[in-house]
């Protein structure tokens, strides 16, 4: 009878130990599962946060990259506008004789040189009053040539004491006047002061002529003060 009792006690003790071990194993497994589950839950949050940060970072980067592009576009537009403004019309210098005013903002001038056939020039009334222009006076002009028709605009004007031009001696008109060619312009000048120098010249001789407005009557032919033969 004692043997059976001891055997029963041993079985009970073994069962008890197995129960405890099983409980520990189950507890450890459950703890591991819960811990893994919590980690799994945390990872998407971290990924989402990272994704949001990347989106924000990317948005910030995109926004930053757009700013220089917009700035460059504005700069290009400003440069094009500046380039358009800085495209100035071509300017030329020439001498001419004042004929008269056509209106408050333009005058008529007979050019003495250059190949242009302009007659009417835009100007400022203040310039006309400043120089007290009289018909026949010689003017030195700097003017802009219009690109699409219209009259040239005078940007600078002065009254020279004398003018020196290279051209051709065409021939005598009479003892006091001779004809010269400057570019395409035929001009008759008074030669009384230099008649001795002109008397031996052949027609179509290349010359350099210095002349000025007739001091006695500006509307009369300009007066030659010197003439040189060009070789």
XYZ file of N, CA and C in Angstrom:
693
model
N 0.836 -1.207 0.000
C 0.000 0.000 0.000
C 0.861 1.242 0.000
N 1.976 1.224 0.652
C 2.870 2.390 0.692
C 3.468 2.666 -0.658
N 3.720 1.581 -1.386
C 4.320 1.732 -2.713
C 3.369 2.452 -3.630
N 2.119 2.154 -3.632
C 1.116 2.810 -4.473
C 0.978 4.267 -4.109
N 1.013 4.522 -2.805
C 0.881 5.916 -2.367
C 2.041 6.746 -2.833
N 3.225 6.209 -2.739
C 4.407 6.949 -3.202
C 4.352 7.165 -4.690
N 3.870 6.154 -5.413
C 3.766 6.299 -6.867
C 2.769 7.359 -7.241
N 1.697 7.431 -6.487
C 0.682 8.466 -6.777
C 1.228 9.842 -6.490
N 1.970 9.973 -5.419
C 2.554 11.286 -5.059
C 3.560 11.750 -6.115
N 4.333 10.799 -6.613
C 5.336 11.162 -7.640
C 4.661 11.638 -8.903
N 3.573 10.972 -9.271
C 2.856 11.382 -10.477
C 2.267 12.788 -10.314
N 1.742 12.989 -9.126
C 1.146 14.316 -8.859
C 2.204 15.404 -8.914
N 3.365 15.116 -8.328
C 4.463 16.097 -8.316
C 4.974 16.362 -9.723
N 5.082 15.282 -10.516
C 5.554 15.436 -11.895
C 4.573 16.266 -12.722
N 3.292 15.983 -12.493
C 2.265 16.756 -13.206
C 2.312 18.227 -12.825
N 2.562 18.439 -11.518
C 2.635 19.827 -11.041
C 3.807 20.584 -11.702
N 4.961 19.898 -11.761
C 6.156 20.507 -12.358
C 5.934 20.785 -13.842
N 5.315 19.766 -14.505
C 5.040 19.957 -15.952
C 4.103 21.117 -16.162
N 3.110 21.278 -15.273
C 2.165 22.399 -15.385
C 2.879 23.735 -15.229
N 3.773 23.779 -14.248
C 4.503 25.036 -14.035
C 5.364 25.376 -15.240
N 6.092 24.367 -15.744
C 6.973 24.597 -16.907
C 6.161 25.032 -18.111
N 5.024 24.367 -18.322
C 4.166 24.728 -19.461
C 3.660 26.159 -19.334
N 3.290 26.514 -18.069
C 2.811 27.882 -17.843
C 3.894 28.915 -18.151
N 5.096 28.576 -17.731
C 6.195 29.514 -18.006
C 6.427 29.660 -19.505
N 6.393 28.481 -20.196
C 6.628 28.518 -21.657
C 5.549 29.342 -22.353
N 4.304 29.088 -21.948
C 3.179 29.835 -22.558
C 3.294 31.325 -22.262
N 3.677 31.637 -21.008
C 3.825 33.052 -20.627
C 4.910 33.743 -21.435
N 6.028 33.025 -21.586
C 7.134 33.615 -22.365
C 6.708 33.821 -23.812
N 6.025 32.803 -24.353
C 5.572 32.908 -25.753
C 4.583 34.062 -25.923
N 3.688 34.167 -24.937
C 2.700 35.255 -25.011
C 3.379 36.622 -24.928
N 4.350 36.709 -24.033
C 5.084 37.983 -23.907
C 5.824 38.340 -25.175
N 6.431 37.339 -25.776
C 7.167 37.566 -27.029
C 6.223 38.018 -28.141
N 5.018 37.345 -28.171
C 4.034 37.694 -29.204
C 3.558 39.136 -29.032
N 3.237 39.480 -27.774
C 2.745 40.853 -27.507
C 3.805 41.888 -27.858
N 5.061 41.579 -27.475
C 6.157 42.513 -27.778
C 6.332 42.680 -29.277
N 6.269 41.562 -30.001
C 6.420 41.632 -31.467
C 5.267 42.392 -32.088
N 4.063 42.179 -31.548
C 2.883 42.864 -32.087
C 2.992 44.378 -31.889
N 3.475 44.773 -30.716
C 3.640 46.214 -30.447
C 4.679 46.823 -31.359
N 5.755 46.117 -31.602
C 6.807 46.625 -32.499
C 6.271 46.778 -33.905
N 5.455 45.766 -34.314
C 4.865 45.827 -35.663
C 3.958 47.031 -35.805
N 3.236 47.363 -34.742
C 2.358 48.534 -34.787
C 3.141 49.825 -34.868
N 4.250 49.872 -34.185
C 5.058 51.096 -34.163
C 5.732 51.352 -35.499
N 6.122 50.320 -36.218
C 6.865 50.490 -37.463
C 6.089 51.268 -38.518
N 4.826 51.019 -38.810
C 4.095 51.837 -39.789
C 4.043 53.294 -39.416
N 3.898 53.570 -38.090
C 3.872 54.956 -37.648
C 5.175 55.630 -37.989
N 6.271 54.930 -37.724
C 7.583 55.482 -38.035
C 7.742 55.686 -39.525
N 7.251 54.703 -40.315
C 7.347 54.806 -41.773
C 6.525 55.968 -42.289
N 5.323 56.102 -41.737
C 4.449 57.204 -42.144
C 5.081 58.531 -41.826
N 5.646 58.612 -40.605
C 6.310 59.859 -40.215
C 7.463 60.160 -41.141
N 8.235 59.092 -41.440
C 9.362 59.274 -42.349
C 8.885 59.709 -43.716
N 7.749 59.064 -44.165
C 7.216 59.430 -45.477
C 6.763 60.862 -45.489
N 6.096 61.268 -44.404
C 5.655 62.661 -44.314
C 6.829 63.603 -44.338
N 7.886 63.218 -43.603
C 9.078 64.055 -43.597
C 9.677 64.145 -44.980
N 9.670 62.982 -45.696
C 10.217 63.000 -47.037
C 9.380 63.864 -47.949
N 8.028 63.754 -47.787
C 7.146 64.580 -48.611
C 7.375 66.046 -48.323
N 7.462 66.363 -46.998
C 7.713 67.747 -46.631
C 9.056 68.205 -47.141
N 10.043 67.320 -46.951
C 11.376 67.669 -47.447
C 11.370 67.828 -48.940
N 10.675 66.868 -49.626
C 10.589 66.952 -51.076
C 9.846 68.177 -51.511
N 8.731 68.496 -50.792
C 7.979 69.702 -51.120
C 8.811 70.926 -50.926
N 9.575 70.923 -49.820
C 10.445 72.074 -49.589
C 11.494 72.179 -50.663
N 12.049 71.017 -51.070
C 13.064 71.025 -52.120
C 12.486 71.485 -53.431
N 11.249 70.970 -53.726
C 10.603 71.373 -54.976
C 10.317 72.853 -54.971
N 9.813 73.307 -53.811
C 9.522 74.742 -53.716
C 10.787 75.545 -53.887
N 11.874 75.058 -53.288
C 13.139 75.764 -53.423
C 13.639 75.759 -54.837
N 13.430 74.617 -55.535
C 13.927 74.552 -56.909
C 13.085 75.405 -57.831
N 11.792 75.562 -57.483
C 10.924 76.388 -58.327
C 11.283 77.862 -58.230
N 11.734 78.295 -57.068
C 12.033 79.713 -56.883
C 13.111 80.204 -57.831
N 14.255 79.501 -57.940
C 15.266 79.957 -58.906
C 14.753 79.938 -60.328
N 13.902 78.914 -60.663
C 13.384 78.854 -62.026
C 12.539 80.072 -62.318
N 11.673 80.425 -61.369
C 10.839 81.616 -61.552
C 11.697 82.864 -61.631
N 12.710 82.908 -60.759
C 13.596 84.064 -60.762
C 14.340 84.185 -62.083
N 14.836 83.029 -62.600
C 15.543 83.053 -63.878
C 14.633 83.498 -64.998
N 13.374 83.033 -64.956
C 12.413 83.435 -65.996
C 12.179 84.934 -65.948
N 12.021 85.458 -64.740
C 11.822 86.905 -64.594
C 13.046 87.667 -65.061
N 14.227 87.133 -64.722
C 15.456 87.798 -65.142
C 15.574 87.803 -66.650
N 15.223 86.650 -67.279
C 15.292 86.587 -68.744
C 14.352 87.589 -69.376
N 13.132 87.691 -68.793
C 12.163 88.656 -69.322
C 12.676 90.069 -69.169
N 13.251 90.364 -67.993
C 13.786 91.703 -67.752
C 14.946 91.992 -68.685
N 15.786 90.955 -68.922
C 16.918 91.153 -69.827
C 16.443 91.421 -71.244
N 15.386 90.675 -71.659
C 14.851 90.897 -73.002
C 14.275 92.297 -73.122
N 13.526 92.713 -72.064
C 12.979 94.063 -72.088
C 14.089 95.101 -72.083
N 15.121 94.841 -71.234
C 16.246 95.771 -71.195
C 16.970 95.823 -72.517
N 17.103 94.623 -73.145
C 17.756 94.577 -74.446
C 16.959 95.351 -75.480
N 15.612 95.229 -75.403
C 14.772 95.962 -76.353
C 14.922 97.454 -76.149
N 14.995 97.868 -74.863
C 15.121 99.299 -74.598
C 16.458 99.831 -75.064
N 17.501 98.951 -74.890
C 18.842 99.428 -75.220
C 19.162 99.367 -76.701
N 18.254 98.826 -77.509
C 18.460 98.805 -78.946
C 18.187 100.192 -79.508
N 19.203 100.982 -79.617
C 19.049 102.347 -80.073
C 19.077 102.413 -81.594
N 18.394 103.415 -82.112
C 18.415 103.632 -83.549
C 19.791 104.130 -83.965
N 20.154 103.862 -85.204
C 21.436 104.328 -85.710
C 21.429 105.849 -85.819
N 22.561 106.432 -85.475
C 22.682 107.889 -85.550
C 23.733 108.276 -86.581
N 23.529 109.424 -87.177
C 24.446 109.938 -88.194
C 24.675 111.420 -87.945
N 25.839 111.862 -88.412
C 26.165 113.283 -88.340
C 26.237 113.858 -89.749
N 25.757 115.066 -89.885
C 25.768 115.701 -91.202
C 25.683 117.210 -91.015
N 26.019 117.921 -92.089
C 25.862 119.375 -92.119
C 24.701 119.708 -93.040
N 24.029 120.777 -92.724
C 22.913 121.199 -93.555
C 22.620 122.675 -93.368
N 21.823 123.195 -94.273
C 21.414 124.603 -94.190
C 19.957 124.672 -93.758
N 19.723 125.486 -92.753
C 18.387 125.649 -92.198
C 17.493 126.379 -93.203
N 16.335 125.777 -93.499
C 15.380 126.390 -94.422
C 14.288 127.125 -93.658
N 13.752 126.483 -92.634
C 12.709 127.101 -91.833
C 11.989 126.061 -90.997
N 11.124 126.536 -90.125
C 10.336 125.631 -89.297
C 9.064 125.211 -90.016
N 8.739 123.934 -89.925
C 7.500 123.445 -90.543
C 6.349 123.416 -89.539
N 6.657 123.143 -88.282
C 5.678 123.241 -87.196
C 6.459 123.397 -85.894
N 5.755 123.269 -84.768
C 6.403 123.515 -83.473
C 7.441 122.446 -83.126
N 7.400 121.300 -83.804
C 8.284 120.201 -83.427
C 9.154 119.700 -84.576
N 9.241 120.420 -85.668
C 10.070 119.960 -86.781
C 10.566 121.138 -87.599
N 11.710 120.910 -88.280
C 12.303 121.942 -89.115
C 12.688 121.332 -90.461
N 12.890 122.204 -91.441
C 13.343 121.754 -92.752
C 14.810 122.134 -92.920
N 15.607 121.165 -93.379
C 17.044 121.368 -93.543
C 17.473 120.751 -94.881
N 18.286 121.509 -95.640
C 18.906 120.967 -96.853
C 20.287 120.429 -96.488
N 20.444 119.115 -96.528
C 21.717 118.506 -96.156
C 22.792 118.831 -97.186
N 24.011 119.090 -96.694
C 25.141 119.426 -97.561
C 26.043 118.233 -97.836
N 25.883 117.176 -97.078
C 26.655 115.948 -97.307
C 25.812 114.759 -96.856
N 26.375 113.573 -96.897
C 25.712 112.282 -96.675
C 24.825 111.934 -97.866
N 24.429 110.671 -97.917
C 23.603 110.189 -99.019
C 22.111 110.256 -98.724
N 21.751 110.789 -97.573
C 20.340 110.882 -97.214
C 19.668 112.038 -97.943
N 18.383 111.838 -98.224
C 17.591 112.885 -98.866
C 16.535 113.457 -97.935
N 16.767 113.311 -96.643
C 15.791 113.834 -95.688
C 15.702 115.353 -95.788
N 14.494 115.850 -95.598
C 14.262 117.299 -95.597
C 13.701 117.771 -94.253
N 12.756 117.001 -93.726
C 12.089 117.376 -92.483
C 12.686 116.574 -91.325
N 13.049 117.298 -90.261
C 13.648 116.678 -89.083
C 12.849 117.066 -87.842
N 12.605 116.083 -86.993
C 11.947 116.374 -85.719
C 12.955 117.022 -84.779
N 12.503 118.022 -84.059
C 13.398 118.734 -83.143
C 12.584 119.304 -81.996
N 13.215 120.099 -81.150
C 12.538 120.736 -80.025
C 12.465 122.243 -80.259
N 11.333 122.789 -79.902
C 11.154 124.236 -80.060
C 12.212 124.999 -79.277
N 12.615 124.452 -78.128
C 13.621 125.118 -77.296
C 14.932 125.288 -78.053
N 15.300 124.299 -78.877
C 16.538 124.411 -79.650
C 16.430 125.520 -80.689
N 15.283 125.611 -81.326
C 15.087 126.666 -82.322
C 15.232 128.048 -81.687
N 14.659 128.193 -80.516
C 14.747 129.480 -79.818
C 16.152 129.722 -79.271
N 16.807 128.646 -78.827
C 18.152 128.773 -78.262
C 19.139 129.329 -79.283
N 19.071 128.827 -80.507
C 20.043 129.216 -81.528
C 19.561 130.365 -82.408
N 18.313 130.792 -82.213
C 17.787 131.893 -83.030
C 18.055 131.628 -84.516
N 17.582 130.479 -84.966
C 17.879 130.026 -86.321
C 17.309 130.969 -87.376
N 18.136 131.193 -88.384
C 17.728 132.018 -89.525
C 17.933 131.217 -90.805
N 17.079 131.411 -91.796
C 17.218 130.678 -93.059
C 18.610 130.849 -93.669
N 19.183 129.725 -94.079
C 20.500 129.741 -94.700
C 21.639 129.409 -93.754
N 21.398 129.458 -92.461
C 22.460 129.153 -91.499
C 22.890 127.689 -91.627
N 24.207 127.464 -91.502
C 24.738 126.099 -91.551
C 24.626 125.462 -90.157
N 24.073 124.250 -90.123
C 23.894 123.519 -88.876
C 24.694 122.216 -88.909
N 25.156 121.831 -87.772
C 25.746 120.494 -87.614
C 24.736 119.652 -86.857
N 24.311 118.553 -87.456
C 23.243 117.742 -86.890
C 23.719 116.338 -86.562
N 23.185 115.806 -85.488
C 23.280 114.379 -85.180
C 21.843 113.890 -85.048
N 21.468 112.908 -85.852
C 20.061 112.513 -85.878
C 19.918 110.999 -85.948
N 18.761 110.542 -85.485
C 18.406 109.127 -85.531
C 17.606 108.849 -86.794
N 17.969 107.779 -87.472
C 17.242 107.396 -88.679
C 16.108 106.448 -88.284
N 14.865 106.764 -88.604
C 13.745 105.894 -88.229
C 13.810 104.573 -88.962
N 13.350 103.497 -88.295
C 13.392 102.166 -88.895
C 12.229 101.927 -89.849
N 11.100 102.512 -89.580
C 9.911 102.247 -90.405
C 9.266 103.551 -90.845
N 9.952 104.260 -91.694
C 9.393 105.502 -92.215
C 9.409 106.620 -91.183
N 8.780 107.698 -91.526
C 8.754 108.833 -90.619
C 9.967 109.721 -90.821
N 10.016 110.780 -90.044
C 11.111 111.746 -90.145
C 12.211 111.437 -89.136
N 13.463 111.691 -89.501
C 14.550 111.502 -88.533
C 14.416 112.492 -87.379
N 14.930 112.097 -86.231
C 14.840 112.931 -85.044
C 16.220 113.476 -84.683
N 16.315 114.792 -84.558
C 17.582 115.423 -84.180
C 17.808 115.219 -82.688
N 18.953 114.627 -82.334
C 19.278 114.425 -80.922
C 20.369 115.389 -80.464
N 21.033 116.032 -81.421
C 22.043 117.029 -81.063
C 22.190 117.999 -82.226
N 22.266 119.273 -81.918
C 22.374 120.284 -82.959
C 23.271 121.421 -82.482
N 24.093 121.925 -83.387
C 24.963 123.054 -83.057
C 25.189 123.889 -84.315
N 25.736 125.084 -84.111
C 26.046 125.986 -85.228
C 27.563 126.108 -85.312
N 28.199 125.486 -86.293
C 29.668 125.528 -86.395
C 30.147 126.862 -86.971
N 31.339 127.256 -86.574
C 31.924 128.471 -87.145
C 32.283 128.253 -88.604
N 32.748 127.048 -88.921
C 33.082 126.714 -90.303
C 32.958 125.215 -90.495
N 32.919 124.792 -91.743
C 32.764 123.386 -92.094
C 33.870 123.000 -93.075
N 34.476 121.833 -92.881
C 35.479 121.319 -93.813
C 35.018 119.975 -94.340
N 34.849 119.887 -95.661
C 34.373 118.658 -96.289
C 35.271 118.284 -97.464
N 35.377 116.985 -97.684
C 36.095 116.488 -98.849
C 35.098 116.192 -99.956
N 35.458 116.562 -101.176
C 34.559 116.344 -102.299
C 35.251 116.591 -103.626
N 34.463 116.968 -104.617
C 34.997 117.238 -105.962
C 34.640 118.659 -106.387
N 35.593 119.267 -107.038
C 35.343 120.555 -107.673
C 34.719 120.271 -109.041
N 33.474 120.702 -109.245
C 32.758 120.421 -110.487
C 33.092 121.461 -111.552
N 33.139 122.725 -111.156
C 33.455 123.791 -112.125
C 32.883 125.118 -111.684
N 33.244 126.163 -112.421
C 32.799 127.521 -112.107
C 31.357 127.732 -112.571
N 30.611 128.424 -111.728
C 29.287 128.906 -112.152
C 29.442 130.284 -112.767
N 30.286 131.114 -112.182
C 30.746 132.392 -112.725
C 32.003 132.758 -111.952
N 32.439 133.993 -112.038
C 33.697 134.381 -111.387
C 33.613 134.350 -109.866
N 32.428 134.366 -109.320
C 32.274 134.443 -107.869
C 31.709 133.161 -107.229
N 31.276 132.239 -108.056
C 30.656 131.028 -107.501
C 31.165 129.787 -108.238
N 31.232 128.692 -107.495
C 31.657 127.421 -108.081
C 30.803 126.301 -107.496
N 30.702 125.229 -108.262
C 29.892 124.079 -107.827
C 30.803 122.968 -107.328
N 30.380 122.360 -106.219
C 31.134 121.257 -105.607
C 30.180 120.090 -105.361
N 30.779 118.903 -105.269
C 29.996 117.696 -104.981
C 30.514 117.068 -103.695
N 29.644 116.995 -102.691
C 29.964 116.347 -101.415
C 29.034 115.140 -101.270
N 29.625 113.953 -101.308
C 28.812 112.734 -101.388
C 27.938 112.842 -102.632
N 26.633 112.898 -102.480
C 25.756 113.043 -103.645
C 25.139 114.433 -103.735
N 25.590 115.337 -102.896
C 24.969 116.661 -102.830
C 25.777 117.672 -103.658
N 25.096 118.313 -104.591
C 25.705 119.395 -105.372
C 25.451 120.709 -104.636
N 26.529 121.420 -104.326
C 26.435 122.645 -103.533
C 27.194 123.762 -104.254
N 26.557 124.912 -104.362
C 27.201 126.087 -104.966
C 27.675 127.003 -103.851
N 28.977 127.314 -103.865
C 29.587 128.142 -102.825
C 30.198 129.393 -103.440
N 30.252 130.423 -102.622
C 30.893 131.671 -103.049
C 32.405 131.529 -102.888
N 33.160 131.810 -103.948
C 34.607 131.540 -103.950
C 35.443 132.811 -104.074
N 34.872 133.966 -103.852
C 35.589 135.232 -104.069
C 36.915 135.252 -103.320
N 36.935 134.779 -102.077
C 38.149 134.860 -101.261
C 39.235 133.896 -101.717
N 38.895 132.890 -102.523
C 39.890 131.890 -102.930
C 39.914 131.728 -104.454
N 39.469 132.733 -105.147
C 39.373 132.631 -106.611
C 40.727 132.330 -107.260
N 41.804 132.851 -106.678
C 43.135 132.612 -107.251
C 43.539 131.143 -107.150
N 43.070 130.452 -106.132
C 43.397 129.030 -105.966
C 42.547 128.154 -106.874
N 41.382 128.639 -107.225
C 40.456 127.815 -108.003
C 40.657 127.991 -109.505
N 41.202 129.116 -109.904
C 41.277 129.452 -111.329
C 42.024 128.406 -112.157
N 42.980 127.697 -111.558
C 43.782 126.733 -112.317
C 43.301 125.291 -112.121
N 42.236 125.078 -111.364
C 41.786 123.709 -111.088
C 41.039 123.112 -112.281
N 41.285 121.844 -112.513
C 40.528 121.121 -113.532
C 39.210 120.639 -112.940
N 38.245 120.438 -113.793
C 36.958 119.909 -113.332
C 37.138 118.497 -112.773
N 36.293 118.157 -111.788
C 36.304 116.849 -111.104
C 37.591 116.595 -110.321
N 38.251 117.678 -109.908
C 39.426 117.550 -109.050
C 38.984 117.275 -107.620
N 39.655 116.323 -106.986
C 39.349 116.033 -105.580
C 39.917 117.143 -104.702
N 39.054 117.712 -103.866
C 39.471 118.858 -103.045
C 38.927 118.719 -101.620
N 39.526 119.496 -100.757
C 39.028 119.667 -99.387
C 38.664 121.136 -99.232
N 37.398 121.392 -98.926
C 36.896 122.765 -98.920
C 36.458 123.161 -97.514
N 36.880 124.341 -97.090
C 36.424 124.902 -95.822
C 35.547 126.107 -96.129
N 34.336 126.120 -95.576
C 33.406 127.224 -95.844
C 32.569 127.506 -94.604
N 31.833 128.611 -94.633
C 31.046 129.024 -93.481
C 29.789 129.746 -93.955
N 28.879 129.976 -93.005
C 27.668 130.744 -93.306
C 28.057 132.149 -93.755
N 27.384 132.645 -94.771
C 27.653 134.005 -95.263
C 27.351 135.004 -94.147
N 28.374 135.701 -93.663
C 28.154 136.603 -92.529
C 27.279 137.815 -92.874
N 27.254 138.221 -94.128
C 26.450 139.379 -94.515
C 24.981 139.008 -94.705
N 24.753 137.820 -95.248
C 23.383 137.363 -95.474
C 23.364 135.838 -95.395
N 22.911 135.279 -94.264
C 22.927 133.820 -94.111
C 22.186 133.090 -95.225
N 21.201 133.745 -95.799
C 20.406 133.085 -96.834
C 21.133 133.032 -98.180
N 22.245 133.755 -98.293
C 23.053 133.699 -99.516
C 23.963 132.470 -99.469
N 24.638 132.204 -100.569
C 25.513 131.024 -100.631
C 26.623 131.110 -99.590
N 26.927 129.968 -98.952
C 28.042 129.961 -98.001
C 29.345 130.390 -98.676
N 30.273 130.904 -97.851
C 31.512 131.490 -98.348
C 32.682 130.529 -98.110
N 33.453 130.237 -99.182
C 34.646 129.400 -99.058
C 35.777 130.222 -98.456
N 36.410 129.703 -97.415
C 37.527 130.386 -96.781
C 38.875 129.734 -97.125
N 38.840 128.470 -97.562
C 40.076 127.786 -97.935
C 39.727 126.574 -98.798
N 40.667 126.218 -99.673
C 40.488 125.046 -100.519
C 41.849 124.393 -100.761
N 41.887 123.079 -100.698
C 43.120 122.322 -100.893
C 42.880 121.207 -101.901
N 43.850 120.959 -102.728
C 43.764 119.865 -103.696
C 44.226 118.583 -103.011
N 43.429 117.528 -103.156
C 43.778 116.237 -102.564
C 44.522 115.390 -103.590
N 45.576 114.738 -103.157
C 46.371 113.917 -104.064
C 46.182 112.459 -103.741
